[in-house]
PDB file of C-alpha atoms in Angstrom:
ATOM      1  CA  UNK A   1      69.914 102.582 137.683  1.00  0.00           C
ATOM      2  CA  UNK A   2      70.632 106.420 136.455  1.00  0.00           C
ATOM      3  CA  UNK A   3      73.760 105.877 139.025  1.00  0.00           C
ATOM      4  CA  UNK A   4      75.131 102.973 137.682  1.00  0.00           C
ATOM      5  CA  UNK A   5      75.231 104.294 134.461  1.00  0.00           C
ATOM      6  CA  UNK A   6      76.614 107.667 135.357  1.00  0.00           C
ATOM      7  CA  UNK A   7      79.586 105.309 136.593  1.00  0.00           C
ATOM      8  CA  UNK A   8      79.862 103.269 133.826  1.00  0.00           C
ATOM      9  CA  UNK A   9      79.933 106.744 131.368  1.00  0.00           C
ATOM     10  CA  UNK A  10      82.763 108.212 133.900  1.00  0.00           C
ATOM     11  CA  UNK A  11      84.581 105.421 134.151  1.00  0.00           C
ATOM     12  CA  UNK A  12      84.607 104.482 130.025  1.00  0.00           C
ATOM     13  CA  UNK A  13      85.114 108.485 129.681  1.00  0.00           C
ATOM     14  CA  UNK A  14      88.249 107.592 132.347  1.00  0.00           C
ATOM     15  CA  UNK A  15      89.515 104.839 130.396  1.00  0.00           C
ATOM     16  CA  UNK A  16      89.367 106.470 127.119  1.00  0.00           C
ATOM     17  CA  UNK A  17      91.270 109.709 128.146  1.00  0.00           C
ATOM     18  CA  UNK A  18      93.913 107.618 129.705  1.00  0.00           C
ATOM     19  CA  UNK A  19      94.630 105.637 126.308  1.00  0.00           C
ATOM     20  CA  UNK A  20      94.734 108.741 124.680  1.00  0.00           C
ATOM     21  CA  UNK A  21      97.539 110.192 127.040  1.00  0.00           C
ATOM     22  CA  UNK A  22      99.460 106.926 126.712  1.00  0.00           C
ATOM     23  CA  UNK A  23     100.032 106.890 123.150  1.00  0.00           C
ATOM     24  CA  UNK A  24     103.535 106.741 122.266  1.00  0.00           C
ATOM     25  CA  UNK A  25     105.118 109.741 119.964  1.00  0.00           C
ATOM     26  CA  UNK A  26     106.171 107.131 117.545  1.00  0.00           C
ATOM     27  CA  UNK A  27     102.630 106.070 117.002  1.00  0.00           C
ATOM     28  CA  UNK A  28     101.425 109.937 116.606  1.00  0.00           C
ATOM     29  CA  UNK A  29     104.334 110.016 114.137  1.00  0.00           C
ATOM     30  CA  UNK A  30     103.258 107.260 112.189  1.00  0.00           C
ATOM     31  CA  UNK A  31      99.772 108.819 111.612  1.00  0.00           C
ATOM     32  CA  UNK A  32     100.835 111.954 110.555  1.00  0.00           C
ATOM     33  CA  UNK A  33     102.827 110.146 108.046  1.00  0.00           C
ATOM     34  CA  UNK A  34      99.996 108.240 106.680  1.00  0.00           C
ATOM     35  CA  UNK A  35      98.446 111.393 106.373  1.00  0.00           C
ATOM     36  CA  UNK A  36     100.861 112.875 104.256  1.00  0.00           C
ATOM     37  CA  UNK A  37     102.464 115.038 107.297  1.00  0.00           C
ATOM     38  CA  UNK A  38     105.995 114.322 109.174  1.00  0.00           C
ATOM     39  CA  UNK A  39     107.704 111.977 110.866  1.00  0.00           C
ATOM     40  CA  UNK A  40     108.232 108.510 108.842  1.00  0.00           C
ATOM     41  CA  UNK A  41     106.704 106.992 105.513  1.00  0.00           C
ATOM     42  CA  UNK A  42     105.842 104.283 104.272  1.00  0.00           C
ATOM     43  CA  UNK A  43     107.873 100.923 104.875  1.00  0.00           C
ATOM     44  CA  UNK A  44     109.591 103.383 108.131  1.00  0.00           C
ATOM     45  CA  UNK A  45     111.113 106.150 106.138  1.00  0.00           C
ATOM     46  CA  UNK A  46     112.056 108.913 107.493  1.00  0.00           C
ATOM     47  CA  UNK A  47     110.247 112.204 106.220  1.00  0.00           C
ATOM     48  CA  UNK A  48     113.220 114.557 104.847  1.00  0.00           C
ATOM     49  CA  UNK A  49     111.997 116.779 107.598  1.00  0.00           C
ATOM     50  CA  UNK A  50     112.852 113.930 110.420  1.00  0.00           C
ATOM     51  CA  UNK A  51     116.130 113.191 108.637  1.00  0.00           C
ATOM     52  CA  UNK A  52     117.057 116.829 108.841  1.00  0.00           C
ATOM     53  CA  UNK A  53     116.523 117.167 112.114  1.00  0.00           C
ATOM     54  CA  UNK A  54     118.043 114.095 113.329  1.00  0.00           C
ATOM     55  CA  UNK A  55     121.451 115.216 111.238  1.00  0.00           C
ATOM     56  CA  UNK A  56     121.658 118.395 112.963  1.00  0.00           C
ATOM     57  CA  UNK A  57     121.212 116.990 116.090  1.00  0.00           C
ATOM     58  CA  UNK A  58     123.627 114.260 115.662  1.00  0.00           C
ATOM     59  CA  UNK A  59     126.136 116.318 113.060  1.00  0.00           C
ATOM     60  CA  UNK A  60     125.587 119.731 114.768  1.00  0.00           C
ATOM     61  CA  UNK A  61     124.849 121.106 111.015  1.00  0.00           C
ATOM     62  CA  UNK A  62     125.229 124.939 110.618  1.00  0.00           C
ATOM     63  CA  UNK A  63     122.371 126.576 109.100  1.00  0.00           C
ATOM     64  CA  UNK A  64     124.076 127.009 105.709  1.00  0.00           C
ATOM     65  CA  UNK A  65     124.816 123.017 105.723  1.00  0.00           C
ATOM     66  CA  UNK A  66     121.195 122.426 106.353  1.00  0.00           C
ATOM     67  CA  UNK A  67     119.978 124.728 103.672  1.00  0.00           C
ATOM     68  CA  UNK A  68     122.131 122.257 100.864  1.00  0.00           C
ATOM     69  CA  UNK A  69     121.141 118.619 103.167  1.00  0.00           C
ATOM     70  CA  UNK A  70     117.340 119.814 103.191  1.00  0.00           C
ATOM     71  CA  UNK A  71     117.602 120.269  99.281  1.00  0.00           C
ATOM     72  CA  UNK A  72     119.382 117.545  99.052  1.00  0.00           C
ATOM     73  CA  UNK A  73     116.859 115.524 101.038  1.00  0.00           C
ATOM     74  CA  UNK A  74     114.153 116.840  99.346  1.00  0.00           C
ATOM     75  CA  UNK A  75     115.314 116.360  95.970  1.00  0.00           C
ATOM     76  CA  UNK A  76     115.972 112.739  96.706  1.00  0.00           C
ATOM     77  CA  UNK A  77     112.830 112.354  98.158  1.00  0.00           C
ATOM     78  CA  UNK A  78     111.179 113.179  95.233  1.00  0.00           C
ATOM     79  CA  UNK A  79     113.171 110.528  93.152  1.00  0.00           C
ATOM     80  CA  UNK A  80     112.173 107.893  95.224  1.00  0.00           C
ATOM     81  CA  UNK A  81     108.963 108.783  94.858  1.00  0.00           C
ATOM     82  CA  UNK A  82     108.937 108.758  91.317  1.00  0.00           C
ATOM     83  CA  UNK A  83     110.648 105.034  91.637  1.00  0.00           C
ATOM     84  CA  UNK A  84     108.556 103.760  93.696  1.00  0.00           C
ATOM     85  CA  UNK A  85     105.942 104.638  91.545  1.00  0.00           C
ATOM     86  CA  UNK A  86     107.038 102.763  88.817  1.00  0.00           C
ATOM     87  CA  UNK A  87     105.157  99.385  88.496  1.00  0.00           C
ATOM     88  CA  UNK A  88     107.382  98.513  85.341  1.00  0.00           C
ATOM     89  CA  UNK A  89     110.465  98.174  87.293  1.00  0.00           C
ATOM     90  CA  UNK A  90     110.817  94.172  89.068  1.00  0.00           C
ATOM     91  CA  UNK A  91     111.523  93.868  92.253  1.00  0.00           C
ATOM     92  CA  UNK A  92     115.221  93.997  91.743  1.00  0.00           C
ATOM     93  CA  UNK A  93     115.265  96.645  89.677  1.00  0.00           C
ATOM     94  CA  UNK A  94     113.446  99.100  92.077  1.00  0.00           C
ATOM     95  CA  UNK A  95     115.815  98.109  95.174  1.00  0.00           C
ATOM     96  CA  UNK A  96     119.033  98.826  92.739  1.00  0.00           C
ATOM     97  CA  UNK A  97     117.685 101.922  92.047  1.00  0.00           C
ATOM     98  CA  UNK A  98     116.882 103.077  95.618  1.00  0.00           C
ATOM     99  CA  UNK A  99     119.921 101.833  96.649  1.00  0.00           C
ATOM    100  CA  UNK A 100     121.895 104.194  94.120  1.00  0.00           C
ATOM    101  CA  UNK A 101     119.390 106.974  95.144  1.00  0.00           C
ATOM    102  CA  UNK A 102     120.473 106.628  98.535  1.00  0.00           C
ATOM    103  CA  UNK A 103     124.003 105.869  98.033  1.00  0.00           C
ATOM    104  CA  UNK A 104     123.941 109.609  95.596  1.00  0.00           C
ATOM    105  CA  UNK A 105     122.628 111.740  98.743  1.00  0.00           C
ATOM    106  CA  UNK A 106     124.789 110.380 100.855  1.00  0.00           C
ATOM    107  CA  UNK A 107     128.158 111.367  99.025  1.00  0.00           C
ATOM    108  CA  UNK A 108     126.538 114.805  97.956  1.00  0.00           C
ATOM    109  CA  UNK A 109     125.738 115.118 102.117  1.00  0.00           C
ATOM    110  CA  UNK A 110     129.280 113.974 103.040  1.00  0.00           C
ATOM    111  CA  UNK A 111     130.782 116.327 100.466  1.00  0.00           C
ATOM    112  CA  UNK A 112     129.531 118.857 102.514  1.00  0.00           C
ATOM    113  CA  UNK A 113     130.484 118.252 105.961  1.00  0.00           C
ATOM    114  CA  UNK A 114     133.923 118.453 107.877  1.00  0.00           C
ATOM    115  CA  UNK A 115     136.143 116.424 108.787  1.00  0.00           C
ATOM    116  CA  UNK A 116     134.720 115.904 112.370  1.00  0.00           C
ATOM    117  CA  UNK A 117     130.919 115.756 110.921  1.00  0.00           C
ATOM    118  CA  UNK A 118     132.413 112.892 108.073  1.00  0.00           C
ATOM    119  CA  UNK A 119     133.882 111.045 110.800  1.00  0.00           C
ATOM    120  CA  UNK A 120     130.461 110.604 112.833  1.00  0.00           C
ATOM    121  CA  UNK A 121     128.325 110.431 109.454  1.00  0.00           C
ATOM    122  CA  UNK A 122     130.455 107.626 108.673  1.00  0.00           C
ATOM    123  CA  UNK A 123     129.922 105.887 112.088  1.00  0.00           C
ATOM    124  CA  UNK A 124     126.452 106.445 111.445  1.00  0.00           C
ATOM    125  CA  UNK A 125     125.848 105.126 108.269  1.00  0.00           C
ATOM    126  CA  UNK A 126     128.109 101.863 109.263  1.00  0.00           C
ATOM    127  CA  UNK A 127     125.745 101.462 112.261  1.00  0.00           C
ATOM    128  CA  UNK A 128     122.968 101.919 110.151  1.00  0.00           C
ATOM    129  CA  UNK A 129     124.076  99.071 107.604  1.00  0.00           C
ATOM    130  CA  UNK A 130     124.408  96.785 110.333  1.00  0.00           C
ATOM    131  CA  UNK A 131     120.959  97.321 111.675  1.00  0.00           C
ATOM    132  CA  UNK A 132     119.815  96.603 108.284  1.00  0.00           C
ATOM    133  CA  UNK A 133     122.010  93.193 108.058  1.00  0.00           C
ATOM    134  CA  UNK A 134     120.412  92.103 111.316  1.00  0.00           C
ATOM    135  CA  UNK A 135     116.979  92.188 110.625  1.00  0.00           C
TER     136      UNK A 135
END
């Protein structure tokens, strides 16, 4: 009897380590963000922190652009907060002001990036539009 138990803990102690070292990145960053950490928000946001770095991976940003796009991102970040925490605003109301919140960081981000970097922030955000059309 003490055996088959002993089995039963191992394997359960098995199984439990092995769902632990399958879970995806996505999911970890998910539960950070719930937490308050990283990765994406509510409603899959992406933290200012995960925009950054996915920018200056696909832009290449030099450190001084990323200095002004993590203020940027910040500050905007901020504002939505703020809007989202309205409850006077309707529905309408809140996605027209989200939308210009948006549509301000990304003209004060392409202001600062050249030519090349405009070109593939533009593909990026038409790609992204798309996406957003499709679902």
């Amino acid at each position: 009897m003490r055996n088959i138990r002993s089995i039963l803990f191992l394997f359960t102690l098995i199984f439990a380590l092995g769902a632990f070292a399958l879970q995806s990145p996505a999911q970890d960053e998910h539960k950070q963000s719930d937490q308050g950490a990283g990765g994406h928000g509510k409603r899959g946001q992406m933290s200012p922190e995960a925009q950054l770095k996915h920018l200056t991976e696909a832009l290449s940003l030099t450190d001084n652009q990323q200095t002004a796009v993590k203020a940027i991102l910040d500050d905007t970040h901020k504002q939505a907060e703020t809007v989202a925490a309205d409850k006077s605003l309707s529905p309408e109301d809140h996605k027209a002001k989200m939308s210009t919140l948006h549509e301000s960081a990304h003209a004060k981000i392409r202001d600062i990036l050249n030519d090349d970097q405009k070109k593939k922030f533009d593909e990026m955000q038409t790609k992204h539009m798309n996406e957003n059309k499709s679902k």
